[in-house]
Amino acid sequence: MEDDLEMGDLFKDPEGFYEEEKPPTFAEHQMLCGKTVRVRLVGSHPLYGNLLWNAGRTSSHYLEEHTDDLIRDKDVLEIGAAAGVPSIVSAIQGARTVVMTDYYDPDLVSNMQYNADLALDMIPKRADSQKRLRVEGYKWGNPVEPLFAHLPVSPPGEPAGFDVLIMADVIYNYPEHANLVKTMQLTLKKTPEAVALVIFTPYEPWLLPQTEKFFPRAEEGGFAVTKIFQKMMDHVLFENDPGDEILRKTVFGYELRWKPEHLDSRSS
C-alpha cells in the first residue's frame, strides 16, 4: 500500500557513526650497502603503529655490519618483529634460515607475511631451494616446536636451536620479562657463538629502571650480559612525548650469550 511505512534506511548507521579504519602505510629502510627495504605498517594496530622504530633500524645496520660473524649461513629468530626489517635484512645478507615472529594476531602475522613476500626478490636463493625467510605467530613463553619446525635438521651430536636471536624494542614490556627469558632459554643454541641481541630505546624514560630489570633476570636464567653499543639518534621518534629527550634519542645495544656452565657439553 502507498501509505505503508518505508523501512529502507531505518536500521542504517548514520554517516560517520563508526571511525574509518586507517589505511596501511609504508616505510623504507636504507641498508648500508645501498639497497632499500620497503615494508608495510599497520597504522591502526596497537602493536605496530605507523613508524619504523629506531631499535629496528639500528639492529638492521648492526647485523649488516657484522654479517660475516652473525648472519651468513646462520639460523636467525626475530622475537617481536613488527614489520620485520631486521629479519628481512638478515635474509638478504645470506642467513640460512630466518624466522620472523610476533604475537599470533592474524593482522600482525599476515602483515609480516606480506612484507616477507614483498622482499622476496631481494633475498638470494638457497642451493636447496628452501625459503630463507619464514613467518610464524608466536606468544613469548609458549612451546617452541612450531619455530624449530622451520630449522634444518641438526646433524647428530650438534645442539639444536637458533644461532642468533634478534630482540629489538621488546624488553620495555617488563611484565613479560620472565616469558622473554624463557623463550631465550628454549630457542638459543647452547654454543659459545650463539647470541641474543637485545636492542632498545627508552621511549618512556621514567620506566627505564623497570626495563633494565630484564638483564639481572637474564643473568639468573643462565646468560652473560655485555653492553656492545650506545648510539644517539639525530631526532626523537615521538616528538610530543614527555621525558628526557636524550634518553628518547638513545639506542642501547647488548649481547647475551650462554654462561659456560650452561653450554651443551658437546659444543664446549
Short mmCIF file of C-alpha atoms in Angstrom, two decimals:
data_model
loop_
_atom_site.label_atom_id
_atom_site.label_comp_id
_atom_site.label_asym_id
_atom_site.label_seq_id
_atom_site.Cartn_x
_atom_site.Cartn_y
_atom_site.Cartn_z
CA MET A 1 0.00 0.00 0.00
CA GLU A 2 1.18 3.53 -0.74
CA ASP A 3 0.90 4.69 2.87
CA ASP A 4 2.96 1.74 4.25
CA LEU A 5 5.93 2.83 6.37
CA GLU A 6 9.12 2.97 4.35
CA MET A 7 11.73 0.85 6.24
CA GLY A 8 14.64 1.11 3.80
CA ASP A 9 17.13 3.14 5.88
CA LEU A 10 15.63 2.67 9.34
CA PHE A 11 18.49 0.43 10.54
CA LYS A 12 21.28 2.10 8.61
CA ASP A 13 24.00 3.62 10.79
CA PRO A 14 24.36 7.36 10.30
CA GLU A 15 27.34 8.52 8.27
CA GLY A 16 30.45 8.83 10.44
CA PHE A 17 29.00 6.63 13.20
CA TYR A 18 31.99 4.29 13.00
CA GLU A 19 35.55 5.57 12.82
CA GLU A 20 37.03 4.70 9.46
CA GLU A 21 39.82 2.14 9.53
CA LYS A 22 43.17 3.75 8.86
CA PRO A 23 44.78 2.57 5.64
CA PRO A 24 48.16 0.88 5.91
CA THR A 25 51.24 2.99 5.37
CA PHE A 26 54.64 2.05 4.03
CA ALA A 27 58.14 2.84 5.23
CA GLU A 28 61.62 2.35 3.83
CA HIS A 29 64.87 1.28 5.43
CA GLN A 30 68.09 2.17 3.68
CA MET A 31 70.69 -0.57 4.03
CA LEU A 32 74.35 0.36 4.32
CA CYS A 33 75.02 -1.44 1.05
CA GLY A 34 72.58 0.89 -0.74
CA LYS A 35 69.62 -1.47 -1.04
CA THR A 36 66.20 -0.26 0.09
CA VAL A 37 63.87 -2.45 2.14
CA ARG A 38 60.23 -1.39 1.86
CA VAL A 39 57.68 -2.64 4.39
CA ARG A 40 54.02 -2.16 5.08
CA LEU A 41 52.96 -0.92 8.51
CA VAL A 42 49.55 -1.48 10.06
CA GLY A 43 48.81 2.04 11.25
CA SER A 44 45.65 1.22 13.19
CA HIS A 45 47.09 -1.70 15.14
CA PRO A 46 48.27 -1.02 18.73
CA LEU A 47 51.21 -3.43 18.41
CA TYR A 48 52.54 -1.86 15.22
CA GLY A 49 51.97 1.85 14.96
CA ASN A 50 52.88 3.65 11.77
CA LEU A 51 56.62 4.15 12.19
CA LEU A 52 59.78 2.11 11.92
CA TRP A 53 61.31 2.31 15.38
CA ASN A 54 64.94 3.27 15.92
CA ALA A 55 65.91 -0.04 17.50
CA GLY A 56 64.73 -1.95 14.43
CA ARG A 57 66.73 0.26 12.10
CA THR A 58 69.81 0.19 14.34
CA SER A 59 69.58 -3.59 14.72
CA SER A 60 69.43 -3.96 10.96
CA HIS A 61 72.54 -1.85 10.47
CA TYR A 62 74.38 -3.76 13.19
CA LEU A 63 73.51 -7.10 11.57
CA GLU A 64 74.66 -5.80 8.20
CA GLU A 65 77.95 -4.59 9.66
CA HIS A 66 78.53 -7.98 11.33
CA THR A 67 77.20 -10.23 8.59
CA ASP A 68 80.26 -12.49 8.46
CA ASP A 69 80.20 -13.22 12.20
CA LEU A 70 76.48 -13.21 12.93
CA ILE A 71 74.38 -13.79 9.86
CA ARG A 72 75.78 -15.57 6.84
CA ASP A 73 74.71 -19.25 6.82
CA LYS A 74 73.29 -18.90 10.36
CA ASP A 75 69.81 -19.64 11.71
CA VAL A 76 68.13 -16.48 13.00
CA LEU A 77 64.99 -15.90 15.07
CA GLU A 78 63.43 -12.47 15.49
CA ILE A 79 61.17 -12.06 18.53
CA GLY A 80 58.60 -9.25 18.40
CA ALA A 81 59.42 -8.47 14.78
CA ALA A 82 56.61 -5.99 13.97
CA ALA A 83 57.28 -5.05 10.34
CA GLY A 84 60.31 -7.33 10.33
CA VAL A 85 63.09 -5.20 8.86
CA PRO A 86 65.92 -6.95 10.80
CA SER A 87 64.59 -10.33 9.65
CA ILE A 88 64.43 -9.21 6.05
CA VAL A 89 67.94 -7.74 6.20
CA SER A 90 69.24 -10.99 7.72
CA ALA A 91 67.73 -12.99 4.86
CA ILE A 92 69.15 -10.59 2.26
CA GLN A 93 72.58 -10.95 3.90
CA GLY A 94 72.51 -14.71 3.49
CA ALA A 95 71.26 -16.21 6.75
CA ARG A 96 70.45 -19.88 6.19
CA THR A 97 67.09 -19.61 7.93
CA VAL A 98 65.26 -16.61 9.36
CA VAL A 99 62.05 -17.00 11.34
CA MET A 100 60.20 -13.69 11.75
CA THR A 101 57.77 -13.81 14.68
CA ASP A 102 55.34 -11.60 16.52
CA TYR A 103 52.21 -12.13 18.58
CA TYR A 104 49.83 -14.55 16.86
CA ASP A 105 47.27 -11.93 15.94
CA PRO A 106 46.01 -12.59 12.37
CA ASP A 107 46.58 -8.99 11.26
CA LEU A 108 50.15 -8.95 12.56
CA VAL A 109 51.05 -12.31 11.08
CA SER A 110 49.51 -11.54 7.69
CA ASN A 111 51.35 -8.22 7.57
CA MET A 112 54.67 -9.90 8.35
CA GLN A 113 53.99 -12.38 5.54
CA TYR A 114 53.14 -9.51 3.20
CA ASN A 115 56.50 -7.88 3.97
CA ALA A 116 58.35 -11.17 3.57
CA ASP A 117 56.74 -11.66 0.17
CA LEU A 118 57.46 -8.05 -0.80
CA ALA A 119 61.19 -8.63 -0.16
CA LEU A 120 61.35 -11.98 -1.93
CA ASP A 121 63.21 -10.74 -5.00
CA MET A 122 65.93 -9.21 -2.80
CA ILE A 123 66.67 -12.46 -0.97
CA PRO A 124 69.23 -14.81 -2.56
CA LYS A 125 68.04 -18.32 -3.35
CA ARG A 126 69.24 -21.21 -1.23
CA ALA A 127 71.05 -24.04 -3.01
CA ASP A 128 68.41 -26.48 -1.77
CA SER A 129 65.56 -24.22 -2.98
CA GLN A 130 64.15 -23.88 0.55
CA LYS A 131 62.95 -20.49 1.77
CA ARG A 132 65.38 -18.42 3.79
CA LEU A 133 62.65 -16.27 5.37
CA ARG A 134 59.70 -17.78 7.27
CA VAL A 135 56.88 -16.17 9.24
CA GLU A 136 55.27 -17.51 12.41
CA GLY A 137 52.88 -16.20 15.04
CA TYR A 138 54.32 -16.79 18.49
CA LYS A 139 53.47 -15.80 22.05
CA TRP A 140 56.51 -15.40 24.30
CA GLY A 141 56.99 -18.30 26.67
CA ASN A 142 54.92 -20.76 24.64
CA PRO A 143 56.27 -24.09 23.33
CA VAL A 144 58.81 -23.56 20.56
CA GLU A 145 58.22 -26.63 18.40
CA PRO A 146 56.50 -24.52 15.69
CA LEU A 147 59.63 -22.34 15.49
CA PHE A 148 62.02 -25.28 15.39
CA ALA A 149 59.95 -26.83 12.59
CA HIS A 150 61.42 -24.20 10.24
CA LEU A 151 65.02 -25.20 11.02
CA PRO A 152 67.06 -27.71 9.04
CA VAL A 153 67.55 -30.98 10.87
CA SER A 154 70.64 -30.74 13.08
CA PRO A 155 73.38 -33.32 12.45
CA PRO A 156 73.76 -35.93 15.19
CA GLY A 157 75.65 -34.51 18.16
CA GLU A 158 75.05 -30.85 17.25
CA PRO A 159 72.98 -28.71 19.65
CA ALA A 160 69.61 -27.67 18.27
CA GLY A 161 68.33 -24.10 18.18
CA PHE A 162 68.99 -20.72 16.65
CA ASP A 163 72.40 -19.12 16.28
CA VAL A 164 71.06 -15.57 16.68
CA LEU A 165 68.04 -14.08 18.41
CA ILE A 166 67.01 -10.54 17.45
CA MET A 167 65.11 -8.72 20.20
CA ALA A 168 64.56 -5.11 19.15
CA ASP A 169 62.39 -2.94 21.38
CA VAL A 170 60.79 -5.79 23.28
CA ILE A 171 62.10 -5.50 26.84
CA TYR A 172 60.15 -2.31 27.51
CA ASN A 173 57.28 -4.78 28.07
CA TYR A 174 58.57 -5.52 31.56
CA PRO A 175 55.62 -7.70 32.72
CA GLU A 176 56.76 -10.17 30.03
CA HIS A 177 60.42 -10.38 31.07
CA ALA A 178 60.02 -13.89 32.50
CA ASN A 179 58.47 -15.15 29.27
CA LEU A 180 61.17 -13.46 27.19
CA VAL A 181 63.91 -15.17 29.19
CA LYS A 182 62.08 -18.48 28.91
CA THR A 183 61.88 -18.09 25.15
CA MET A 184 65.60 -17.36 25.01
CA GLN A 185 66.34 -20.44 27.08
CA LEU A 186 64.23 -22.61 24.78
CA THR A 187 65.46 -21.26 21.44
CA LEU A 188 69.09 -20.09 21.66
CA LYS A 189 71.52 -22.80 20.62
CA LYS A 190 73.78 -23.82 23.52
CA THR A 191 77.07 -22.99 21.83
CA PRO A 192 79.66 -20.32 22.69
CA GLU A 193 78.97 -18.49 19.42
CA ALA A 194 75.18 -18.25 19.78
CA VAL A 195 73.98 -14.78 20.77
CA ALA A 196 70.82 -12.88 21.60
CA LEU A 197 70.90 -9.22 20.55
CA VAL A 198 68.80 -7.00 22.83
CA ILE A 199 68.48 -3.51 21.40
CA PHE A 200 66.13 -0.84 22.71
CA THR A 201 65.32 2.83 23.21
CA PRO A 202 63.67 4.06 26.44
CA TYR A 203 60.76 5.87 24.78
CA GLU A 204 59.28 6.25 28.27
CA PRO A 205 62.41 7.17 30.23
CA TRP A 206 60.71 7.02 33.63
CA LEU A 207 60.25 3.28 33.05
CA LEU A 208 63.93 2.65 32.29
CA PRO A 209 64.64 1.14 35.75
CA GLN A 210 61.84 -1.38 35.13
CA THR A 211 63.14 -2.11 31.64
CA GLU A 212 66.68 -2.71 32.87
CA LYS A 213 65.49 -5.36 35.32
CA PHE A 214 65.45 -7.68 32.32
CA PHE A 215 69.23 -8.04 32.46
CA PRO A 216 69.65 -9.43 36.01
CA ARG A 217 66.71 -11.73 35.29
CA ALA A 218 68.50 -12.97 32.16
CA GLU A 219 71.70 -13.49 34.16
CA GLU A 220 69.75 -15.57 36.67
CA GLY A 221 68.47 -17.55 33.69
CA GLY A 222 71.98 -18.55 32.58
CA PHE A 223 73.10 -15.71 30.32
CA ALA A 224 76.14 -13.43 30.41
CA VAL A 225 75.24 -9.83 29.52
CA THR A 226 77.60 -7.50 27.64
CA LYS A 227 76.87 -3.96 26.50
CA ILE A 228 78.00 -3.56 22.88
CA PHE A 229 76.99 -0.02 21.93
CA GLN A 230 75.11 3.14 22.82
CA LYS A 231 74.11 5.35 19.90
CA MET A 232 72.47 8.75 19.76
CA MET A 233 69.91 9.31 17.01
CA ASP A 234 69.56 12.72 15.35
CA HIS A 235 65.90 13.06 16.31
CA VAL A 236 63.44 11.62 18.80
CA LEU A 237 60.94 9.22 17.28
CA PHE A 238 57.87 10.62 19.04
CA GLU A 239 58.38 14.38 19.20
CA ASN A 240 55.47 15.23 21.51
CA ASP A 241 56.19 12.57 24.14
CA PRO A 242 57.36 13.61 27.63
CA GLY A 243 60.54 12.59 29.37
CA ASP A 244 64.29 13.04 28.97
CA GLU A 245 64.92 13.82 25.31
CA ILE A 246 68.48 12.48 25.36
CA LEU A 247 67.28 9.08 26.53
CA ARG A 248 64.48 9.08 23.99
CA LYS A 249 67.11 9.60 21.26
CA THR A 250 69.44 6.87 22.52
CA VAL A 251 69.59 3.28 21.30
CA PHE A 252 71.24 0.80 23.66
CA GLY A 253 72.64 -2.50 22.42
CA TYR A 254 73.50 -5.62 24.43
CA GLU A 255 74.53 -9.14 23.57
CA LEU A 256 73.59 -12.10 25.73
CA ARG A 257 75.40 -15.41 25.49
CA TRP A 258 75.15 -18.62 27.49
CA LYS A 259 77.36 -18.75 30.56
CA PRO A 260 79.97 -21.54 30.18
CA GLU A 261 78.28 -23.79 32.73
CA HIS A 262 75.08 -23.79 30.65
CA LEU A 263 76.66 -24.74 27.32
CA ASP A 264 75.95 -28.06 25.71
CA SER A 265 78.88 -30.30 26.63
CA ARG A 266 79.18 -31.37 23.00
CA SER A 267 79.89 -27.79 21.90
CA SER A 268 82.34 -26.68 24.59
#
